[in-house]
Coordinates of C-alpha atoms in Angstrom, one line a residue:
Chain Q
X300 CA 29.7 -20.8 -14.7
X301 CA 26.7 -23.5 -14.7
X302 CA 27.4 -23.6 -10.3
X303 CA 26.7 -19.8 -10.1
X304 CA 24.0 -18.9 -8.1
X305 CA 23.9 -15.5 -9.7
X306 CA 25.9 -14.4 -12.5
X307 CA 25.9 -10.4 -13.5
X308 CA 27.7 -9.7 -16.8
X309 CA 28.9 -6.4 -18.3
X310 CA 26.2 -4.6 -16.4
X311 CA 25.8 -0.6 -17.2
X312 CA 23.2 2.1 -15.6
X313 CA 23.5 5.8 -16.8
X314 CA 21.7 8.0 -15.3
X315 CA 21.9 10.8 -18.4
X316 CA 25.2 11.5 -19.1
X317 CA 26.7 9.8 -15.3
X318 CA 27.7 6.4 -15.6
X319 CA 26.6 5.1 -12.2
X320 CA 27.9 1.2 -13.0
X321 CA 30.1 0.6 -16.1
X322 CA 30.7 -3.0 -17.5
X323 CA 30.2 -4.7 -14.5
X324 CA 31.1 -8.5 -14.1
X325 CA 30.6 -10.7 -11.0
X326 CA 29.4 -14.2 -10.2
X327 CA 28.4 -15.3 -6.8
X328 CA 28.3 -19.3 -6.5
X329 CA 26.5 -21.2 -3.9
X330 CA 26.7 -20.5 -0.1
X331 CA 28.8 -17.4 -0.6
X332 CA 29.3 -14.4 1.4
X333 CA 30.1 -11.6 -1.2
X334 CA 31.3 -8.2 -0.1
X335 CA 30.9 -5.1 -1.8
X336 CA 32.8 -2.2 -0.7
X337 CA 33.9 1.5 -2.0
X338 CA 33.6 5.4 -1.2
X339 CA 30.4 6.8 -1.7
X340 CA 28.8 6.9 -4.8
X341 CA 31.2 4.0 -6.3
X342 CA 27.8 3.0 -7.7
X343 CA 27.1 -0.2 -4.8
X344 CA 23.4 0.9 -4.5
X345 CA 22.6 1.4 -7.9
X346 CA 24.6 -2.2 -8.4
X347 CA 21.9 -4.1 -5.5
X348 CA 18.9 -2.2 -7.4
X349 CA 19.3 -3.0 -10.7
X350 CA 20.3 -6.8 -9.5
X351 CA 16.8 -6.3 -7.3
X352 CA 14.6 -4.8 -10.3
X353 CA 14.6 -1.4 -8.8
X354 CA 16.5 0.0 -11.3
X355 CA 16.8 -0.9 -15.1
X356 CA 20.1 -0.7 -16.5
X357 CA 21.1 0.3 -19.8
X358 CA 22.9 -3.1 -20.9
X359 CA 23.9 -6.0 -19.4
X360 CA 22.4 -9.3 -17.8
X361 CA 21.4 -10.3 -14.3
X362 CA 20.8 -14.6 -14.1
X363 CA 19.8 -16.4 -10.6
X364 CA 20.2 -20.1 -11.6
X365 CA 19.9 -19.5 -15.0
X366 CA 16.7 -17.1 -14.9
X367 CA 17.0 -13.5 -16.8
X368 CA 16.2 -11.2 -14.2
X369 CA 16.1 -8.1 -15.9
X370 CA 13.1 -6.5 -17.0
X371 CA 11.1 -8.5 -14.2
X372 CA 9.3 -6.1 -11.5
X373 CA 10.8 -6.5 -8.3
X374 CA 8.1 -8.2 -6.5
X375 CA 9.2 -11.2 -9.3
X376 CA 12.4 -10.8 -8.6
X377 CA 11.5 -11.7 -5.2
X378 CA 9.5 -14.4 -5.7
X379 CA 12.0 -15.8 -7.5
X380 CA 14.3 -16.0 -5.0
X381 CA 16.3 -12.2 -4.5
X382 CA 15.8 -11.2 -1.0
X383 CA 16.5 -7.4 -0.3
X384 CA 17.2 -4.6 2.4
X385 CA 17.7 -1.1 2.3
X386 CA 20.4 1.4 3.6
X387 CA 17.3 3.2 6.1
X388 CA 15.4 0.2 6.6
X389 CA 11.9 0.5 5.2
X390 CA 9.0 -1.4 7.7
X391 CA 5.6 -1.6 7.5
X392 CA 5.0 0.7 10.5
X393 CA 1.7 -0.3 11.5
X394 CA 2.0 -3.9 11.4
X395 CA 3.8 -5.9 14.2
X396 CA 7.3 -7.9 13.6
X397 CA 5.6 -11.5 13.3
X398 CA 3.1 -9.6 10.7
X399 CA 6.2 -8.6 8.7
X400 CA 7.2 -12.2 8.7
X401 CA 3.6 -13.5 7.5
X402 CA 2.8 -11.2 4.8
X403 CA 6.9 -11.9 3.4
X404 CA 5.7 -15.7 3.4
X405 CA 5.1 -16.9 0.2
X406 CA 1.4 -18.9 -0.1
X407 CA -0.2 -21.1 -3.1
X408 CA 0.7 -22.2 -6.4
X409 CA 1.9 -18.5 -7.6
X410 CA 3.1 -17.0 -4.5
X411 CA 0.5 -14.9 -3.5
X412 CA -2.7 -15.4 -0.9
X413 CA -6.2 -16.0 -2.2
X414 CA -8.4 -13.5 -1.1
X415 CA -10.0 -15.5 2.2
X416 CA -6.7 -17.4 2.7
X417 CA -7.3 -16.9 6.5
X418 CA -4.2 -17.0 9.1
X419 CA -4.1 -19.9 11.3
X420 CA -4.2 -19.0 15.1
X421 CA -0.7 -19.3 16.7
X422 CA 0.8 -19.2 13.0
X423 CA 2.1 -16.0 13.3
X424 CA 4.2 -17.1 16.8
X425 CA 5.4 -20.3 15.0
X426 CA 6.6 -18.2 12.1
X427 CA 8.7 -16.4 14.6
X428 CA 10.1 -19.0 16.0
X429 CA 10.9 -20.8 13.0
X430 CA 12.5 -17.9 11.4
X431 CA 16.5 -17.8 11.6
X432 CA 17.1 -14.6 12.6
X433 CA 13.7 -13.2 14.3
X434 CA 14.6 -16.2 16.9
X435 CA 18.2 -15.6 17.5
X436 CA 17.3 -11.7 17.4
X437 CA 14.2 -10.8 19.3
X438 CA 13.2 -12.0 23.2
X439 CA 9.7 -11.1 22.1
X440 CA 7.3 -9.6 19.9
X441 CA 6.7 -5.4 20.2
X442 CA 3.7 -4.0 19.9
X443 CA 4.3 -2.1 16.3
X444 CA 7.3 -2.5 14.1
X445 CA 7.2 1.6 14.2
X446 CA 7.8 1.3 17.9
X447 CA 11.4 -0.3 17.4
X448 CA 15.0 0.7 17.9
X449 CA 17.1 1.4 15.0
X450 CA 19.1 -1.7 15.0
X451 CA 16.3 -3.8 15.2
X452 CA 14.5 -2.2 12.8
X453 CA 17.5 -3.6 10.2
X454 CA 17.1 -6.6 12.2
X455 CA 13.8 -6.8 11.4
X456 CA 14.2 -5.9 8.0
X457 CA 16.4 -8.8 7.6
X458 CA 14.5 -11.5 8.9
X459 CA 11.3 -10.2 6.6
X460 CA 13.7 -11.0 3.7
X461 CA 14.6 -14.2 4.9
X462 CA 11.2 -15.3 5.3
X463 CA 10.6 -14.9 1.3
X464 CA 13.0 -17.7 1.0
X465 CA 15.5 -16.4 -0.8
X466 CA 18.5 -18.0 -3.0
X467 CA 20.6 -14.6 -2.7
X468 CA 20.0 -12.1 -0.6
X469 CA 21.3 -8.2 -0.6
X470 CA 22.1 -6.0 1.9
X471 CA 22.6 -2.7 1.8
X472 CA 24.5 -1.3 4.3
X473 CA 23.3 -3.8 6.9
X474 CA 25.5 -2.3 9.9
X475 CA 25.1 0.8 9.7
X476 CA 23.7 2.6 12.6
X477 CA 24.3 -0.4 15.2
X478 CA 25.8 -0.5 18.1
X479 CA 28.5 -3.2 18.4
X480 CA 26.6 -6.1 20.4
X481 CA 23.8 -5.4 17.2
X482 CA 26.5 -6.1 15.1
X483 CA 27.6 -9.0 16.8
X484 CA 24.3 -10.2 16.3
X485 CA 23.7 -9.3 12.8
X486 CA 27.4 -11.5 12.1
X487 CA 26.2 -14.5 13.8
X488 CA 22.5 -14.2 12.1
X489 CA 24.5 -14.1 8.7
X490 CA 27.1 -16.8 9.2
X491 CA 23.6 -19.0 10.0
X492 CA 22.1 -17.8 7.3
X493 CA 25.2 -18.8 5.2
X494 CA 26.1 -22.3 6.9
X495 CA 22.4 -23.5 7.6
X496 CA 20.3 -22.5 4.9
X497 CA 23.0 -22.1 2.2
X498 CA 21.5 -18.5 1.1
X499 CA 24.3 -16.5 -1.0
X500 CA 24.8 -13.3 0.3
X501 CA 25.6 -9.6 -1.5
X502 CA 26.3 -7.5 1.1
X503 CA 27.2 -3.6 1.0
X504 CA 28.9 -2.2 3.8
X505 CA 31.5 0.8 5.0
X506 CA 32.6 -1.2 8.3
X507 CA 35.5 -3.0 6.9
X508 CA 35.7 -4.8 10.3
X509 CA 32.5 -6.0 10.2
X510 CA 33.5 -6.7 6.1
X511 CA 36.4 -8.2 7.0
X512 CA 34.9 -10.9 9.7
X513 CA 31.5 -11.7 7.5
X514 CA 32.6 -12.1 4.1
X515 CA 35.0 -14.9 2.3
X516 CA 35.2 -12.8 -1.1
X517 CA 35.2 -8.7 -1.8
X518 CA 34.8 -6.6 -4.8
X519 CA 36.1 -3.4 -4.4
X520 CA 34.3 -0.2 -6.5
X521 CA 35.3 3.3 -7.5
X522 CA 33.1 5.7 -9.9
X523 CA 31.4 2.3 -11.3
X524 CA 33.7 0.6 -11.8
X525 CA 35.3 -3.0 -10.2
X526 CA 38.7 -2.0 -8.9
X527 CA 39.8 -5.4 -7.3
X528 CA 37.9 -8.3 -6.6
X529 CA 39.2 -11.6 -4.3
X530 CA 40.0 -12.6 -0.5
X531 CA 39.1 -10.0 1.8
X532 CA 42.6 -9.4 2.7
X533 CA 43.8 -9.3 -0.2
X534 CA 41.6 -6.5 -1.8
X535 CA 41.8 -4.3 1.3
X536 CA 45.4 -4.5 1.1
X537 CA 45.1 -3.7 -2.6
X538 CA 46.7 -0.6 -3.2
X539 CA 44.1 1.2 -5.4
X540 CA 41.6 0.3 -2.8
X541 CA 44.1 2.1 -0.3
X542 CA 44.1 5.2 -2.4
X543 CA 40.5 5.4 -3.3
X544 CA 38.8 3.9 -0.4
X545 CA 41.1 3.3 2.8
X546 CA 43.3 6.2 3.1
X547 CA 47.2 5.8 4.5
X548 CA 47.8 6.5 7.4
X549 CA 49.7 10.0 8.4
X550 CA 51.9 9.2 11.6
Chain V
X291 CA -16.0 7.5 -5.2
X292 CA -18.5 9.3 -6.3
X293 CA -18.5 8.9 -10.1
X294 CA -19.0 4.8 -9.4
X295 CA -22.8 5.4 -8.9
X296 CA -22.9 7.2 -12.1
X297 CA -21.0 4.7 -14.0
X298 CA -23.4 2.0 -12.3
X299 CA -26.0 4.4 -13.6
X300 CA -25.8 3.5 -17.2
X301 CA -25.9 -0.6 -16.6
X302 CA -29.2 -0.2 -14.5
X303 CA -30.8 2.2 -16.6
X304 CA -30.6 -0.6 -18.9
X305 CA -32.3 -2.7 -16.7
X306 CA -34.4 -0.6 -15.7
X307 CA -36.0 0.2 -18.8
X308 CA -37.3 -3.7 -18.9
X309 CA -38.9 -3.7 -15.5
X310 CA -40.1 0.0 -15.3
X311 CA -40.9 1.3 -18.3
X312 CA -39.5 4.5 -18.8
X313 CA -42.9 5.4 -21.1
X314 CA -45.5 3.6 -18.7
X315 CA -46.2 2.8 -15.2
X316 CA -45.1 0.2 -13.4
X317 CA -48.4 -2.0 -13.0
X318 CA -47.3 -4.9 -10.8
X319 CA -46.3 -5.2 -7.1
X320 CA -44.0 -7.9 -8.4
X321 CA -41.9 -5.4 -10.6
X322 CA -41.6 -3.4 -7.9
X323 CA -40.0 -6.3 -5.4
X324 CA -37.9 -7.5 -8.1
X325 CA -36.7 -4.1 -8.3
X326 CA -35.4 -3.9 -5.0
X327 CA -33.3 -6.8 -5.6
X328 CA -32.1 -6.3 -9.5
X329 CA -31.5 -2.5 -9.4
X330 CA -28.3 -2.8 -7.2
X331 CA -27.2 -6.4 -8.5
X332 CA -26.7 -4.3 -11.8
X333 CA -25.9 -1.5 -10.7
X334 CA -23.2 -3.1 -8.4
X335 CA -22.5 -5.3 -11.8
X336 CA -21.5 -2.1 -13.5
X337 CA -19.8 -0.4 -11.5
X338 CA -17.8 -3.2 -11.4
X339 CA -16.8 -3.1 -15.0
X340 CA -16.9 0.9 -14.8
X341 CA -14.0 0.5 -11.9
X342 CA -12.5 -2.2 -14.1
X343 CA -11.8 -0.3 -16.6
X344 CA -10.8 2.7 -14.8
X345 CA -8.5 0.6 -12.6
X346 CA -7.1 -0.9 -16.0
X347 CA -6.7 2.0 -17.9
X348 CA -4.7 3.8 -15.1
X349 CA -3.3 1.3 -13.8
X350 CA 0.5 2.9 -14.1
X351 CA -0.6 6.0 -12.6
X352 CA 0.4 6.3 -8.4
X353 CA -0.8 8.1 -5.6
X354 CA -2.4 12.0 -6.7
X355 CA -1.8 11.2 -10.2
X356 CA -3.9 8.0 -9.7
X357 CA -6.7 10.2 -7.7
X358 CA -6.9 13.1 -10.4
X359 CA -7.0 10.6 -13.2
X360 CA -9.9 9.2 -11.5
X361 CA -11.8 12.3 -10.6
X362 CA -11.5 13.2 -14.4
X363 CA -12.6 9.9 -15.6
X364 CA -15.5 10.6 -13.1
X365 CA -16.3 14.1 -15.0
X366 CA -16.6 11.6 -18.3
X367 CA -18.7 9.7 -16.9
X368 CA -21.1 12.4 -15.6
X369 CA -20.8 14.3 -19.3
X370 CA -21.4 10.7 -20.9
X371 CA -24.6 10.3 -18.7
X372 CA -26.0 13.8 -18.9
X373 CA -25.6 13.4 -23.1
X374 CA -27.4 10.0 -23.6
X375 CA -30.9 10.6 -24.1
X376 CA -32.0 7.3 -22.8
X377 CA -30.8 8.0 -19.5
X378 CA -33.1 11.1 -19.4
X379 CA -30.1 13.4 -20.5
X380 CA -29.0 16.2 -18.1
X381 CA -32.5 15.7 -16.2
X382 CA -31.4 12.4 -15.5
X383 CA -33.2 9.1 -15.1
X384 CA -36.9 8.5 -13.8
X385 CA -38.6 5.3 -12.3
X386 CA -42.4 5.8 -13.3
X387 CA -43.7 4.0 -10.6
X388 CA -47.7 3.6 -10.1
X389 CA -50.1 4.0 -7.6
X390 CA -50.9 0.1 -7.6
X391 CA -46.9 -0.9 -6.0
X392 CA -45.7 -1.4 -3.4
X393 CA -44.3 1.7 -2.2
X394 CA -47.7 3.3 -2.8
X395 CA -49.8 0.7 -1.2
X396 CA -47.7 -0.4 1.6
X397 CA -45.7 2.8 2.5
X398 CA -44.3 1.5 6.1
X399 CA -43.5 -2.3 4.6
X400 CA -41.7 -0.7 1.8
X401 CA -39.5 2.0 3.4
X402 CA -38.8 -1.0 5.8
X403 CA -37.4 -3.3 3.2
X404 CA -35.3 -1.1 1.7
X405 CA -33.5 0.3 4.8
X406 CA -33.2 -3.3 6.0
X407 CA -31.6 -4.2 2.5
X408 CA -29.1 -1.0 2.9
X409 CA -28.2 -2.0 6.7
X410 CA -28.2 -5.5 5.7
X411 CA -25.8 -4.7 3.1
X412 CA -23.7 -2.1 5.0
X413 CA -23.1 -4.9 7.6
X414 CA -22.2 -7.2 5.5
X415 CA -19.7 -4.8 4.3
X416 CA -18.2 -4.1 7.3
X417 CA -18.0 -7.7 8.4
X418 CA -16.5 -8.5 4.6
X419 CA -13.7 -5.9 5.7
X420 CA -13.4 -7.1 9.4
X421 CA -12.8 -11.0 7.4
X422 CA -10.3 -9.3 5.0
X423 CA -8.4 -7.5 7.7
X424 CA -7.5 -10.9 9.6
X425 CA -6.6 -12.6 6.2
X426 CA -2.9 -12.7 4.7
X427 CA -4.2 -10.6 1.7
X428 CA -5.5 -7.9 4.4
X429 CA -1.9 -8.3 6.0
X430 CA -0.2 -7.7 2.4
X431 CA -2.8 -4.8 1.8
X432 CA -1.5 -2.9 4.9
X433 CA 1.6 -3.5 3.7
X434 CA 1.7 -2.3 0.1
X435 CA 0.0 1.0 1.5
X436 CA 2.7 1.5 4.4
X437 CA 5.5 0.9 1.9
X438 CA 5.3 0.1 -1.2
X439 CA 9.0 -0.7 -2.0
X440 CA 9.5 -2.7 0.6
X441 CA 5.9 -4.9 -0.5
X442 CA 7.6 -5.3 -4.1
X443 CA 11.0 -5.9 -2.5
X444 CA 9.0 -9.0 -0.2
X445 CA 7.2 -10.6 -3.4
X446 CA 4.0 -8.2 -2.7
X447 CA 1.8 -7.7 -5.9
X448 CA 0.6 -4.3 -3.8
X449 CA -0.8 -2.3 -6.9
X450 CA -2.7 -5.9 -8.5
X451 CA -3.7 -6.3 -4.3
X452 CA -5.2 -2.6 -4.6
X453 CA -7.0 -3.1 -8.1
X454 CA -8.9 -5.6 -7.1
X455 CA -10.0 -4.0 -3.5
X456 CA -10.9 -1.0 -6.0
X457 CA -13.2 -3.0 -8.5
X458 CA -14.6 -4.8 -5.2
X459 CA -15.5 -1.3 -3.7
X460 CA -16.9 0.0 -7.0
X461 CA -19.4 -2.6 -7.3
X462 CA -19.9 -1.8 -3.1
X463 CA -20.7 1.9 -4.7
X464 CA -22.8 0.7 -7.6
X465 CA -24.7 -1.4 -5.2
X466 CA -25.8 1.7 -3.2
X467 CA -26.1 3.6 -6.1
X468 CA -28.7 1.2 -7.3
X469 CA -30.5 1.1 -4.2
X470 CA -30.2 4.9 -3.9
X471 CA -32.3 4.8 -7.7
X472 CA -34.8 2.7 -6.4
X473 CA -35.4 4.8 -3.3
X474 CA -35.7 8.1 -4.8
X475 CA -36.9 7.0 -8.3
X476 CA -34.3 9.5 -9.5
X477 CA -31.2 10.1 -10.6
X478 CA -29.4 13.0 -12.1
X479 CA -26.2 12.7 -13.5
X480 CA -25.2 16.3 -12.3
X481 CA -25.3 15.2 -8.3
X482 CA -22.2 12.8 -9.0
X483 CA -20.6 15.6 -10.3
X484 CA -16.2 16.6 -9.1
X485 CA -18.3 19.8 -6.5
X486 CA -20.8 17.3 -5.5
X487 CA -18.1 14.6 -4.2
X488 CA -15.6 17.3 -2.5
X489 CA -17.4 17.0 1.0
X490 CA -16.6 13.0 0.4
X491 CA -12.7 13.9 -0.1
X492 CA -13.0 16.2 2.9
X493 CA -14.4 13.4 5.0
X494 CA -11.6 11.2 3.6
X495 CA -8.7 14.0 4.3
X496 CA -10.1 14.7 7.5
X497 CA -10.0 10.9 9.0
X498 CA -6.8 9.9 7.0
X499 CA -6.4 6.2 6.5
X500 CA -8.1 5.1 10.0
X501 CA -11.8 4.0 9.5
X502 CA -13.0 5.2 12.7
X503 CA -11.4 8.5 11.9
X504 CA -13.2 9.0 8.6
X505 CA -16.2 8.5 10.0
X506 CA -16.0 11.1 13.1
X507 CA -15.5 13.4 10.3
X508 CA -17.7 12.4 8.5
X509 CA -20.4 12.6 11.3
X510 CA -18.8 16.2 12.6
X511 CA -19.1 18.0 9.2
X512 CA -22.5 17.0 8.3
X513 CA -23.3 18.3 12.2
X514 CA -21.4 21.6 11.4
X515 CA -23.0 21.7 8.0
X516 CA -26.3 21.2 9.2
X517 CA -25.8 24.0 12.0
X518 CA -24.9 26.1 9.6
X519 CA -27.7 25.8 7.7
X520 CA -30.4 25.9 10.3
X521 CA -28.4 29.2 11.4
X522 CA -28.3 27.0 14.9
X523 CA -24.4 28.3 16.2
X524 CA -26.4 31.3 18.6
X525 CA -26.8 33.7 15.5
X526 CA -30.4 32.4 14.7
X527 CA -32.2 34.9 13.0
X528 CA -29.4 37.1 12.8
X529 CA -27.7 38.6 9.1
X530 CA -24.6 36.9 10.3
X531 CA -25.8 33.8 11.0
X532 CA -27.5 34.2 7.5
X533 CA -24.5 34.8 5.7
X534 CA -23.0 31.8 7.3
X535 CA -26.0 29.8 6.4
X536 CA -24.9 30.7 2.5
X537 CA -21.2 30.5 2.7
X538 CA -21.2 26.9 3.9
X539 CA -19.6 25.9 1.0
X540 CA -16.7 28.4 1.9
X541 CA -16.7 26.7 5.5
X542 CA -16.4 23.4 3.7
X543 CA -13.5 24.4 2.0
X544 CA -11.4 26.6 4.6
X545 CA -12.1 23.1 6.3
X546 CA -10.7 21.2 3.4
X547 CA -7.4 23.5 3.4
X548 CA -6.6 23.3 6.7
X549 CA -6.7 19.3 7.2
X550 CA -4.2 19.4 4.5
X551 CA -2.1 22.1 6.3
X552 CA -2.2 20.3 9.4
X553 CA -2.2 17.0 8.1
X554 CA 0.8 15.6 9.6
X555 CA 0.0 17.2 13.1
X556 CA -3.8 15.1 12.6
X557 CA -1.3 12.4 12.2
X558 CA 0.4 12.2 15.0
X559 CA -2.8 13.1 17.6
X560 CA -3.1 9.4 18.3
X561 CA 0.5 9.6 19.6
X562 CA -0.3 12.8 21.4
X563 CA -3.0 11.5 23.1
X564 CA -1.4 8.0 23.6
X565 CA 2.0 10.1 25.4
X566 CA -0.7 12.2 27.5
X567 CA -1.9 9.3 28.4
X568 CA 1.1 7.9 29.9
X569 CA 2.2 11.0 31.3
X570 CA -0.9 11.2 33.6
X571 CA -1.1 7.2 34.5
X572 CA 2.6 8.5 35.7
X573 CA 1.5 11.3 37.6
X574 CA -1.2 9.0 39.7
X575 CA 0.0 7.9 43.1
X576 CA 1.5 4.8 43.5
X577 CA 2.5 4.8 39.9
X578 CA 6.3 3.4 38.7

C-alpha cells in the first residue's frame, strides 16, 4: 500500500535447515503501534534483525517509504530512518546518557560528523531536554551510562533511538526486566512518541498487559510463522494464540 | 604498530637517496636541515598509504583476526624491505652523512632540533587527540569501540570512523619513524620485526584501552627491564642475578601471559580502588 510506512513481504531467514521466519507478510502504515507477540523462538527477533539489517534473510523484501532495505548495513538502515533496541539493552558504558543522545544525532549532509565537527557548550543539556523520552524519563544526568539501573538502561536505550530520528522504530522486548512504575513510564514515553512525533512503532514483548494497553494492532507468531494478525483483543482471544501462546486456564 | 615505520621505510628511502646520496657524502649543511624536515613528511606520507592499504585490504576482518592480519602484513613488509637491495637489503638503510653538516659541526644545536621536532610533534599529538576526544567524531569513536552493534544500530560508521584514526596513526608512526632514520642514520628492517614489537603489545595489554594506563606500563616495564639488565633487583654480581639479566625476554613474556590471565581483574582495579575509596571516606568521622 503506497500509505505504508514499512511494508515486509514474504520474508524468509533459515538458519541451515531451521526456518526461523517463513513467508512473512506485514505492513505497518503511519503513526502505528504494531505488536508482535509469540512463545519463544516464534522467530520475533530474527523478524526485528533482518527488518534492522542485522540479519540477511534468504528471500523476501523489507521497504520504509518505498526504500529497499535489504542488503543495506545497519548503520544505513538507521540513517534512513529504522530506529532499534535490543532484548539486554546494549550502552556505551563509558559515555554519559546526554553522550548517548549526541553521538545518535545525526550531523551534515550524509549523516555523519566531520572530523573537527566540535560540540557546542550546553548542547549536550539542550539535547536532553529536547529529547521526548530522556525528559519525561530522567531527573538528571548520571555520571556513566554503566552506572544505571536496569530499567533505565532500556530507558536509555530508547531515547538514543529516538534521537536518530527515526520513521519506525523496533523494540525488542522493551519491558522486560522493569518494575511496574518503569513500565508506566516506558507506556506514556511510547504513546508520545506515537501521538507527537508520528514514529511507527514494532514492538516485541511477552507482557501482554503492557501489549494489550500500548498497541492498536498485533500479529501473533509460532515457529515463523504469522498465526493471527488484527485488534489486540481480537488476536489474544484468537484461539490458536490461546493454544500456542496463552495457555487455558486449569480451575 | 611497529611494521608502520618499516612500511614508511621504503617511501623515504626514496627520498632519501636524492638528498643523501647513498654512494656519497652529504656535502651541505642545507641537506642536512632539509632532512630534518622531509624525512618524516615522507616517511609519515607513506605510512599513510602503507596503513591505507592495510586498512583497505582487511577491512572485513574484526577484532584478533584484524590484529593478526596486521602483524602478518607487518612480517611482509619487514621481508619486502630486507630483499630490496636499494634499501640496503637485510643490513638495512644508511644516511652517509659528512663531517661538514650539521650534526658534525654543531653537535648540541643539532641534537636540540631534533628532540624539539619530536616533543613538538608528540605534543601536537596529544593535543590533536585531546581536540578529537571533545569532538562528535571522538564521541562516536568511543562508541563504536564500547559497542559496536549498538553504533551500527544508531547510524555509526564505527569500522570507516576506525579506518581512518588507523591511516591517521600510521602516518603519526611513519613520522617518527622518519625522524628516528634521521637520528640514527640507520635503519634495519629486522628491528621492526613481530619479536621486536611484542614489548609494544605487552605495553598495550598491560594498560588496556586507558591512555594513562598504557603508559604506566609502559614506563614500569622498561624500569623492570632495565633492572634486569643492570642485575640492579639486590643480586648484583650474583649468578642469579645473571641469569635473570639473560632471561629477560622470559620475564617479558611470563609478563605478557599473565595480563591476559588477569585481564578482566586489571579491568575492574579502577572500580576496586574507586569502592575502596568510598568505603574509607565512610569510615572517617562525621561521614553519612
Amino acid at each position: 500500500m503506497p500509505s505504508d510506512i514499512l511494508h515486509v513481504e514474504r520474508l524468509t531467514v533459515a538458519f541451515g535447515g531451521l526456518t526461523a521466519v517463513r513467508d512473512i507478510s506485514f505492513s505497518a502504515g503511519p503513526d502505528q503501534l504494531l505488536g508482535i507477540i509469540g512463545p519463544n523462538g516464534s522467530g520475533k527477533t530474527t523478524l526485528l534483525d533482518c527488518l534492522s539489517g542485522f540479519r540477511r534473510p534468504k528471500k523476501g523484501s523489507v521497504h520504509l517509504c518505498g526504500i529497499e532495505l535489504l542488503g543495506k548495513p545497519p548503520q544505513e538502515i538507521s540513517r534512513l530512518g529504522v530506529g532499534r533496541t535490543f532484548q539486554t539493552p546494549r550502552l556505551f558504558e563509558s559515555l554519559t546518557p546526554a553522550e548517548h543522545l549526541l553521538v545518535a544525532q545525526r550531523t551534515g549532509k550524509s549523516g555523519q560528523p566531520g572530523l573537527f565537527d566540535a560540540i557546542p557548550p550546553g548542547a549536550a543539556l539542550g539535547i536532553w531536554n529536547a529529547n521526548a523520552v530522556a525528559s519525561v524519563v530522567f531527573g538528571s544526568m548520571p555520571e556513566l551510562a554503566g552506572k544505571l539501573p536496569f530499567g533505565q538502561r532500556r530507558l536509555l536505550e530508547l531515547a538514543r533511538a529516538v534521537e536518530t530520528l527515526p520513521k519506525v522504530l523496533l523494540l525488542d522486548e522493551p519491558s522486560a526486566g522493569m518494575n511496574d512504575a518503569e513500565t508506566e513510564v516506558l507506556l506514556q514515553a511510547l504513546r508520545m512518541l506515537h501521538r507527537d512525533r508520528g514514529i511507527t512503532i514494532i514492538l516485541v514483548d511477552h507482557n501482554v498487559p503492557f501489549v494489550r494497553a500500548a498497541c492498536d494492532r498485533l500479529i501473533a507468531m509460532d515457529a515463523g510463522q504469522v498465526i493471527a494478525q488484527g485488534l489486540p483483543d481480537a488476536v489474544l482471544s484468537d484461539s490458536k494464540v490461546v493454544d500456542v501462546y496463552l495457555g487455558h486456564e486449569t480451575c | 604498530m611497529h611494521y608502520i615505520p618499516l612500511g614508511a621505510t621504503a617511501a623515504l628511502a626514496a627520498v632519501a637517496a636524492l638528498i643523501f646520496p647513498a654512494d656519497g657524502a652529504v656535502a651541505s649543511a642545507g641537506a642536512d636541515v632539509a632532512g630534518l624536515v622531509i624525512l618524516p613528511v615522507a616517511g609519515a606520507a607513506g605510512a599513510v598509504l602503507a596503513g591505507w592499504i592495510t586498512g583497505a585490504s582487511l577491512r572485513n576482518m574484526r577484532g584478533d583476526y584484524f590484529a593478526a592480519a596486521t602483524l602478518i602484513l607487518s612480517e611482509v613488509f619487514v621481508l619486502l624491505a630486507a630483499n630490496l637491495d636499494f634499501l640496503g637489503g637485510a643490513l638495512g638503510f644508511e644516511l652517509r652523512v659528512s663531517r661538514e653538516s650539521l650534526r658534525h659541526t654543531h653537535v648540541d644545536a643539532w641534537n636540540a632540533a631534533v628532540l624539539t621536532l619530536a616533543a613538538s610533534a608528540n605534543a601536537a599529538i596529544w593535543l590533536l587527540a585531546r581536540r578529537l576526544s571533545s569532538t562528535r567524531f571522538g564521541l562516536q569513536l568511543e562508541a563504536a569501540r564500547d559497542n559496536p552493534i549498538a553504533a551500527a544500530a544508531s547510524g555509526i560508521e564505527g569500522a570507516h570512523h576506525q579506518g581512518r584514526v588507523f591511516v591517521a596513526s600510521c602516518g603519526f608512526a611513519g613520522f617518527a619513524g622518519g625522524l628516528f632514520l634521521y637520528y640514527t642514520a640507520n635503519i634495519v628492517p629486522n628491528d621492526f620485526s613481530f619479536v621486536s614489537g611484542l614489548p609494544i603489545i605487552i605495553c598495550v595489554v598491560l594498560g588496556r584501552s586507558s591512555s594513562v594506563g598504557t603508559a604506566i606500563a609502559t614506563v614500569g616495564l622498561y624500569v623492570a627491564e632495565a633492572a634486569l639488565q643492570l642485575r640492579l633487583l639486590g643480586l648484583f654480581g650474583s649468578r642469579i642475578g645473571g641469569t635473570m639479566a639473560e632471561m629477560r625476554g622470559l620475564f617479558m613474556a611470563i609478563v605478557l601471559i599473565l595480563a591476559v590471565l588477569a585481564g578482566p581483574a586489571l579491568h575492574r582495579l579502577p572500580f576496586a580502588a574507586a569502592f575502596l575509596r568510598t568505603a574509607w571516606k565512610r569510615s572517617q568521622p562525621g561521614a553519612v
